[in-house]
mmCIF file of C-alpha atoms in Angstrom:
data_model
loop_
_atom_site.group_PDB
_atom_site.id
_atom_site.type_symbol
_atom_site.label_atom_id
_atom_site.label_comp_id
_atom_site.label_asym_id
_atom_site.label_seq_id
_atom_site.Cartn_x
_atom_site.Cartn_y
_atom_site.Cartn_z
ATOM 1 C CA UNK U 1 86.798 130.468 60.859
ATOM 2 C CA UNK U 2 85.829 130.643 64.512
ATOM 3 C CA UNK U 3 84.273 127.422 65.643
ATOM 4 C CA UNK U 4 81.844 126.543 68.394
ATOM 5 C CA UNK U 5 82.231 122.921 67.289
ATOM 6 C CA UNK U 6 84.636 120.963 65.082
ATOM 7 C CA UNK U 7 83.915 121.565 61.393
ATOM 8 C CA UNK U 8 84.229 118.573 59.148
ATOM 9 C CA UNK U 9 82.151 117.809 56.110
ATOM 10 C CA UNK U 10 83.025 114.533 54.595
ATOM 11 C CA UNK U 11 80.322 112.208 54.067
ATOM 12 C CA UNK U 12 81.312 108.582 53.694
ATOM 13 C CA UNK U 13 78.826 105.711 53.474
ATOM 14 C CA UNK U 14 78.702 102.092 52.399
ATOM 15 C CA UNK U 15 75.712 100.058 51.375
ATOM 16 C CA UNK U 16 74.569 97.473 53.880
ATOM 17 C CA UNK U 17 76.043 94.016 53.588
ATOM 18 C CA UNK U 18 73.508 91.969 55.528
ATOM 19 C CA UNK U 19 71.967 90.581 52.326
ATOM 20 C CA UNK U 20 73.346 89.792 48.919
ATOM 21 C CA UNK U 21 75.801 87.293 47.461
ATOM 22 C CA UNK U 22 77.672 84.898 49.715
ATOM 23 C CA UNK U 23 81.415 85.066 50.283
ATOM 24 C CA UNK U 24 81.787 81.960 48.108
ATOM 25 C CA UNK U 25 79.890 83.606 45.259
ATOM 26 C CA UNK U 26 81.945 86.781 45.489
ATOM 27 C CA UNK U 27 85.223 84.869 45.597
ATOM 28 C CA UNK U 28 84.165 82.758 42.620
ATOM 29 C CA UNK U 29 83.558 85.947 40.627
ATOM 30 C CA UNK U 30 87.042 87.264 41.461
ATOM 31 C CA UNK U 31 89.275 84.582 43.026
ATOM 32 C CA UNK U 32 92.299 86.874 43.106
ATOM 33 C CA UNK U 33 90.820 89.375 45.548
ATOM 34 C CA UNK U 34 90.110 86.583 48.029
ATOM 35 C CA UNK U 35 93.715 85.434 47.699
ATOM 36 C CA UNK U 36 94.970 88.992 48.107
ATOM 37 C CA UNK U 37 92.671 89.951 50.994
ATOM 38 C CA UNK U 38 92.904 87.075 53.458
ATOM 39 C CA UNK U 39 90.110 86.059 55.783
ATOM 40 C CA UNK U 40 90.957 86.992 59.361
ATOM 41 C CA UNK U 41 89.291 87.354 62.739
ATOM 42 C CA UNK U 42 89.936 91.082 62.432
ATOM 43 C CA UNK U 43 88.257 93.427 59.938
ATOM 44 C CA UNK U 44 85.723 90.838 58.784
ATOM 45 C CA UNK U 45 82.952 93.389 58.345
ATOM 46 C CA UNK U 46 85.248 95.623 56.303
ATOM 47 C CA UNK U 47 86.475 92.677 54.220
ATOM 48 C CA UNK U 48 82.935 91.546 53.472
ATOM 49 C CA UNK U 49 81.936 95.071 52.423
ATOM 50 C CA UNK U 50 85.000 95.267 50.194
ATOM 51 C CA UNK U 51 84.230 91.925 48.550
ATOM 52 C CA UNK U 52 80.624 92.996 48.003
ATOM 53 C CA UNK U 53 81.501 96.262 46.279
ATOM 54 C CA UNK U 54 84.207 94.568 44.222
ATOM 55 C CA UNK U 55 81.599 91.982 43.189
ATOM 56 C CA UNK U 56 79.138 94.726 42.229
ATOM 57 C CA UNK U 57 81.759 96.413 40.065
ATOM 58 C CA UNK U 58 82.457 93.097 38.348
ATOM 59 C CA UNK U 59 78.736 92.815 37.579
ATOM 60 C CA UNK U 60 78.020 96.401 36.498
ATOM 61 C CA UNK U 61 81.301 98.179 35.733
ATOM 62 C CA UNK U 62 79.415 101.234 36.991
ATOM 63 C CA UNK U 63 81.300 104.288 38.258
ATOM 64 C CA UNK U 64 78.928 104.684 41.203
ATOM 65 C CA UNK U 65 79.870 101.177 42.333
ATOM 66 C CA UNK U 66 83.561 101.941 41.820
ATOM 67 C CA UNK U 67 83.191 104.925 44.153
ATOM 68 C CA UNK U 68 81.703 102.692 46.837
ATOM 69 C CA UNK U 69 84.496 100.182 46.302
ATOM 70 C CA UNK U 70 87.095 102.907 46.843
ATOM 71 C CA UNK U 71 85.416 103.832 50.120
ATOM 72 C CA UNK U 72 85.359 100.159 51.092
ATOM 73 C CA UNK U 73 89.091 99.911 50.428
ATOM 74 C CA UNK U 74 89.678 102.928 52.660
ATOM 75 C CA UNK U 75 87.688 101.366 55.485
ATOM 76 C CA UNK U 76 89.478 98.038 55.144
ATOM 77 C CA UNK U 77 92.918 99.652 54.952
ATOM 78 C CA UNK U 78 92.167 101.748 58.035
ATOM 79 C CA UNK U 79 91.082 98.681 59.992
ATOM 80 C CA UNK U 80 93.881 96.406 58.817
ATOM 81 C CA UNK U 81 96.511 99.088 59.451
ATOM 82 C CA UNK U 82 95.726 98.671 63.142
ATOM 83 C CA UNK U 83 95.276 94.898 63.059
ATOM 84 C CA UNK U 84 98.583 94.340 61.257
ATOM 85 C CA UNK U 85 100.439 95.893 64.195
ATOM 86 C CA UNK U 86 99.224 93.211 66.610
ATOM 87 C CA UNK U 87 101.974 90.747 67.518
ATOM 88 C CA UNK U 88 101.166 87.032 67.839
ATOM 89 C CA UNK U 89 103.720 85.201 69.967
ATOM 90 C CA UNK U 90 102.717 81.735 68.758
ATOM 91 C CA UNK U 91 101.234 82.582 65.360
ATOM 92 C CA UNK U 92 103.712 84.828 63.578
ATOM 93 C CA UNK U 93 102.124 83.979 60.238
ATOM 94 C CA UNK U 94 98.977 85.866 61.275
ATOM 95 C CA UNK U 95 100.912 89.120 61.355
ATOM 96 C CA UNK U 96 102.513 88.261 58.016
ATOM 97 C CA UNK U 97 99.118 87.534 56.444
ATOM 98 C CA UNK U 98 97.707 90.792 57.766
ATOM 99 C CA UNK U 99 100.624 92.803 56.440
ATOM 100 C CA UNK U 100 100.275 91.117 53.060
ATOM 101 C CA UNK U 101 96.532 91.780 53.006
ATOM 102 C CA UNK U 102 97.156 95.411 53.865
ATOM 103 C CA UNK U 103 99.773 95.828 51.139
ATOM 104 C CA UNK U 104 97.554 94.109 48.588
ATOM 105 C CA UNK U 105 94.601 96.298 49.540
ATOM 106 C CA UNK U 106 96.705 99.436 49.190
ATOM 107 C CA UNK U 107 97.937 98.277 45.777
ATOM 108 C CA UNK U 108 94.436 97.475 44.560
ATOM 109 C CA UNK U 109 93.123 100.781 45.917
ATOM 110 C CA UNK U 110 95.788 102.732 44.043
ATOM 111 C CA UNK U 111 95.026 100.827 40.852
ATOM 112 C CA UNK U 112 91.289 101.500 41.120
ATOM 113 C CA UNK U 113 91.927 105.157 41.902
ATOM 114 C CA UNK U 114 94.107 105.440 38.818
ATOM 115 C CA UNK U 115 91.519 103.676 36.669
ATOM 116 C CA UNK U 116 88.800 106.136 37.747
ATOM 117 C CA UNK U 117 90.897 109.268 37.336
ATOM 118 C CA UNK U 118 89.211 110.302 34.074
ATOM 119 C CA UNK U 119 85.649 109.545 35.178
ATOM 120 C CA UNK U 120 83.021 112.289 35.013
ATOM 121 C CA UNK U 121 80.960 110.740 37.795
ATOM 122 C CA UNK U 122 80.453 113.527 40.386
ATOM 123 C CA UNK U 123 81.184 111.245 43.340
ATOM 124 C CA UNK U 124 84.470 110.162 41.785
ATOM 125 C CA UNK U 125 85.343 113.731 40.812
ATOM 126 C CA UNK U 126 84.957 114.830 44.419
ATOM 127 C CA UNK U 127 86.829 111.759 45.628
ATOM 128 C CA UNK U 128 89.854 112.552 43.474
ATOM 129 C CA UNK U 129 89.898 116.160 44.650
ATOM 130 C CA UNK U 130 89.407 115.379 48.348
ATOM 131 C CA UNK U 131 91.978 112.569 48.410
ATOM 132 C CA UNK U 132 94.512 113.621 45.796
ATOM 133 C CA UNK U 133 93.890 117.391 45.424
ATOM 134 C CA UNK U 134 93.049 116.869 41.755
ATOM 135 C CA UNK U 135 92.099 120.391 40.661
ATOM 136 C CA UNK U 136 90.948 119.239 37.223
ATOM 137 C CA UNK U 137 88.482 116.919 38.924
ATOM 138 C CA UNK U 138 87.179 119.720 41.125
ATOM 139 C CA UNK U 139 86.830 122.060 38.147
ATOM 140 C CA UNK U 140 84.633 119.450 36.472
ATOM 141 C CA UNK U 141 82.697 118.975 39.711
ATOM 142 C CA UNK U 142 81.986 122.670 40.268
ATOM 143 C CA UNK U 143 81.025 123.037 36.597
ATOM 144 C CA UNK U 144 78.054 120.792 37.442
ATOM 145 C CA UNK U 145 76.845 123.229 40.103
ATOM 146 C CA UNK U 146 73.198 124.097 39.594
ATOM 147 C CA UNK U 147 72.565 121.065 37.396
ATOM 148 C CA UNK U 148 70.579 117.932 38.135
ATOM 149 C CA UNK U 149 73.862 116.012 38.415
ATOM 150 C CA UNK U 150 74.507 117.417 41.911
ATOM 151 C CA UNK U 151 70.944 117.382 43.209
ATOM 152 C CA UNK U 152 71.458 115.002 46.110
ATOM 153 C CA UNK U 153 72.036 115.891 49.775
ATOM 154 C CA UNK U 154 75.461 114.257 49.812
ATOM 155 C CA UNK U 155 76.739 115.937 46.648
ATOM 156 C CA UNK U 156 75.522 119.303 47.925
ATOM 157 C CA UNK U 157 77.480 118.660 51.123
ATOM 158 C CA UNK U 158 80.547 117.821 49.042
ATOM 159 C CA UNK U 159 80.075 121.111 47.207
ATOM 160 C CA UNK U 160 79.781 122.935 50.525
ATOM 161 C CA UNK U 161 83.079 121.461 51.716
ATOM 162 C CA UNK U 162 84.769 123.069 48.708
ATOM 163 C CA UNK U 163 83.284 126.519 49.326
ATOM 164 C CA UNK U 164 83.461 126.564 53.139
ATOM 165 C CA UNK U 165 86.713 128.554 53.280
ATOM 166 C CA UNK U 166 86.100 130.422 50.036
ATOM 167 C CA UNK U 167 82.560 131.763 50.429
ATOM 168 C CA UNK U 168 80.792 131.090 53.759
ATOM 169 C CA UNK U 169 77.538 132.765 52.691
ATOM 170 C CA UNK U 170 77.349 130.627 49.569
ATOM 171 C CA UNK U 171 78.197 127.588 51.671
ATOM 172 C CA UNK U 172 75.274 128.346 53.954
ATOM 173 C CA UNK U 173 72.892 128.354 51.005
ATOM 174 C CA UNK U 174 74.311 125.074 49.724
ATOM 175 C CA UNK U 175 73.938 123.413 53.130
ATOM 176 C CA UNK U 176 70.354 124.611 53.406
ATOM 177 C CA UNK U 177 69.677 123.207 49.946
ATOM 178 C CA UNK U 178 71.146 119.858 50.986
ATOM 179 C CA UNK U 179 68.575 119.785 53.787
ATOM 180 C CA UNK U 180 65.799 120.714 51.351
ATOM 181 C CA UNK U 181 66.783 117.703 49.244
ATOM 182 C CA UNK U 182 66.749 115.336 52.225
ATOM 183 C CA UNK U 183 63.803 112.930 51.966
ATOM 184 C CA UNK U 184 61.603 111.912 54.860
ATOM 185 C CA UNK U 185 63.151 109.278 57.104
ATOM 186 C CA UNK U 186 66.659 109.627 55.672
ATOM 187 C CA UNK U 187 69.699 109.305 57.896
ATOM 188 C CA UNK U 188 70.958 112.824 58.543
ATOM 189 C CA UNK U 189 74.534 114.036 58.509
ATOM 190 C CA UNK U 190 74.864 115.862 61.824
ATOM 191 C CA UNK U 191 77.988 117.625 60.550
ATOM 192 C CA UNK U 192 75.703 119.805 58.424
ATOM 193 C CA UNK U 193 74.170 121.203 61.619
ATOM 194 C CA UNK U 194 77.637 121.805 63.070
ATOM 195 C CA UNK U 195 78.771 123.623 59.944
ATOM 196 C CA UNK U 196 75.695 125.845 59.807
ATOM 197 C CA UNK U 197 76.149 126.755 63.481
ATOM 198 C CA UNK U 198 79.819 127.585 62.876
ATOM 199 C CA UNK U 199 79.041 129.829 59.914
ATOM 200 C CA UNK U 200 76.390 131.743 61.857
ATOM 201 C CA UNK U 201 78.801 132.029 64.773
ATOM 202 C CA UNK U 202 81.371 133.612 62.461
ATOM 203 C CA UNK U 203 78.704 136.077 61.344
ATOM 204 C CA UNK U 204 77.917 136.918 64.994
ATOM 205 C CA UNK U 205 74.321 135.827 64.453
ATOM 206 C CA UNK U 206 73.913 134.391 67.910
ATOM 207 C CA UNK U 207 70.240 133.432 67.732
ATOM 208 C CA UNK U 208 70.780 131.434 64.554
ATOM 209 C CA UNK U 209 73.897 129.864 66.042
ATOM 210 C CA UNK U 210 71.911 128.764 69.076
ATOM 211 C CA UNK U 211 69.063 127.381 66.958
ATOM 212 C CA UNK U 212 71.415 125.124 65.000
ATOM 213 C CA UNK U 213 73.337 124.074 68.092
ATOM 214 C CA UNK U 214 69.992 123.092 69.578
ATOM 215 C CA UNK U 215 69.013 121.229 66.400
ATOM 216 C CA UNK U 216 72.254 119.280 66.717
ATOM 217 C CA UNK U 217 71.644 118.549 70.394
ATOM 218 C CA UNK U 218 68.106 117.362 69.703
ATOM 219 C CA UNK U 219 69.274 115.104 66.885
ATOM 220 C CA UNK U 220 72.392 113.812 68.590
ATOM 221 C CA UNK U 221 71.923 114.206 72.353
ATOM 222 C CA UNK U 222 74.947 112.033 73.173
ATOM 223 C CA UNK U 223 77.416 114.145 71.171
ATOM 224 C CA UNK U 224 80.447 114.579 73.436
ATOM 225 C CA UNK U 225 81.377 117.880 71.783
ATOM 226 C CA UNK U 226 78.039 119.417 72.693
ATOM 227 C CA UNK U 227 76.428 119.306 76.109
ATOM 228 C CA UNK U 228 73.942 121.355 78.060
ATOM 229 C CA UNK U 229 76.699 123.169 79.943
ATOM 230 C CA UNK U 230 78.252 124.400 76.683
ATOM 231 C CA UNK U 231 74.897 125.615 75.403
ATOM 232 C CA UNK U 232 74.136 127.291 78.738
ATOM 233 C CA UNK U 233 77.445 129.151 78.576
ATOM 234 C CA UNK U 234 76.636 130.343 75.053
ATOM 235 C CA UNK U 235 73.160 131.491 76.127
ATOM 236 C CA UNK U 236 74.528 133.398 79.121
ATOM 237 C CA UNK U 237 77.341 134.987 77.143
ATOM 238 C CA UNK U 238 74.977 136.406 74.526
ATOM 239 C CA UNK U 239 71.934 137.038 76.730
ATOM 240 C CA UNK U 240 69.561 134.892 74.687
ATOM 241 C CA UNK U 241 65.898 134.296 75.491
ATOM 242 C CA UNK U 242 65.728 130.656 74.502
ATOM 243 C CA UNK U 243 62.045 129.751 74.895
ATOM 244 C CA UNK U 244 61.104 130.800 71.375
ATOM 245 C CA UNK U 245 64.448 129.663 69.926
ATOM 246 C CA UNK U 246 63.962 126.171 71.374
ATOM 247 C CA UNK U 247 60.600 125.958 69.630
ATOM 248 C CA UNK U 248 62.156 127.049 66.342
ATOM 249 C CA UNK U 249 64.880 124.403 66.699
ATOM 250 C CA UNK U 250 62.349 121.661 67.456
ATOM 251 C CA UNK U 251 60.174 122.583 64.476
ATOM 252 C CA UNK U 252 63.233 122.898 62.228
ATOM 253 C CA UNK U 253 64.480 119.407 63.044
ATOM 254 C CA UNK U 254 60.973 117.971 62.645
ATOM 255 C CA UNK U 255 60.692 119.515 59.183
ATOM 256 C CA UNK U 256 64.105 118.171 58.169
ATOM 257 C CA UNK U 257 63.275 114.658 59.362
ATOM 258 C CA UNK U 258 59.937 114.742 57.536
ATOM 259 C CA UNK U 259 61.449 116.027 54.284
ATOM 260 C CA UNK U 260 59.632 119.366 54.571
ATOM 261 C CA UNK U 261 62.519 121.744 55.293
ATOM 262 C CA UNK U 262 62.572 125.057 53.436
ATOM 263 C CA UNK U 263 65.658 127.252 53.490
ATOM 264 C CA UNK U 264 65.159 130.349 55.663
ATOM 265 C CA UNK U 265 65.896 133.856 54.490
ATOM 266 C CA UNK U 266 69.205 135.069 55.889
#
């Protein structure tokens, strides 16, 4: 696929941790995780998120919470992988504690992943395919296509990431539907705009490509991959009259942000 911008769809989010149980409460509910995952000046935000989602799983045993805990483990492991490489001249035990925390987190992550392998939760099905290439999980996930089980913006974006190299036209429809499902005031995934622009670029539909590049620029003006010079080059190359297209892009983004977007005919 030709690309005017990097194409990545992989939505990862964690619930906010500003409110909720205290560290003491979470450690009391599962003392072992607080022994395994040491407190440290580094990765405190990631550790707190991990403890929160582990606590929630202990309370609910819900697959949706287990999915969030897996994501929290990934964030913590990514952070601690860097922190564990830092050498302390006077405090060698800090490095040892970080390495141990990292190894324990990786072990607990693998155990949780194994324990959720047979889940039919759509988030976990996609997780097991995207991380471990579990084709059985993806077959179950795609079997839910068209059902209420996948009727969220994020799950539609997961579905699009599966079809992006298999059926670009179908992917376009799925991405549009994800925007239709987006409620007013929701945080948007700018990668959806990038992907739509890339698909239209592959189809040599230059006006549509420009519209979605402009939507992206309006939504994320500080994006380093997209600047006015790049857009100007695209406009000049394809001889576009952008006055009307700019209006379309502005209205399109407004409708998305207000939860009023309707998929265009294409």
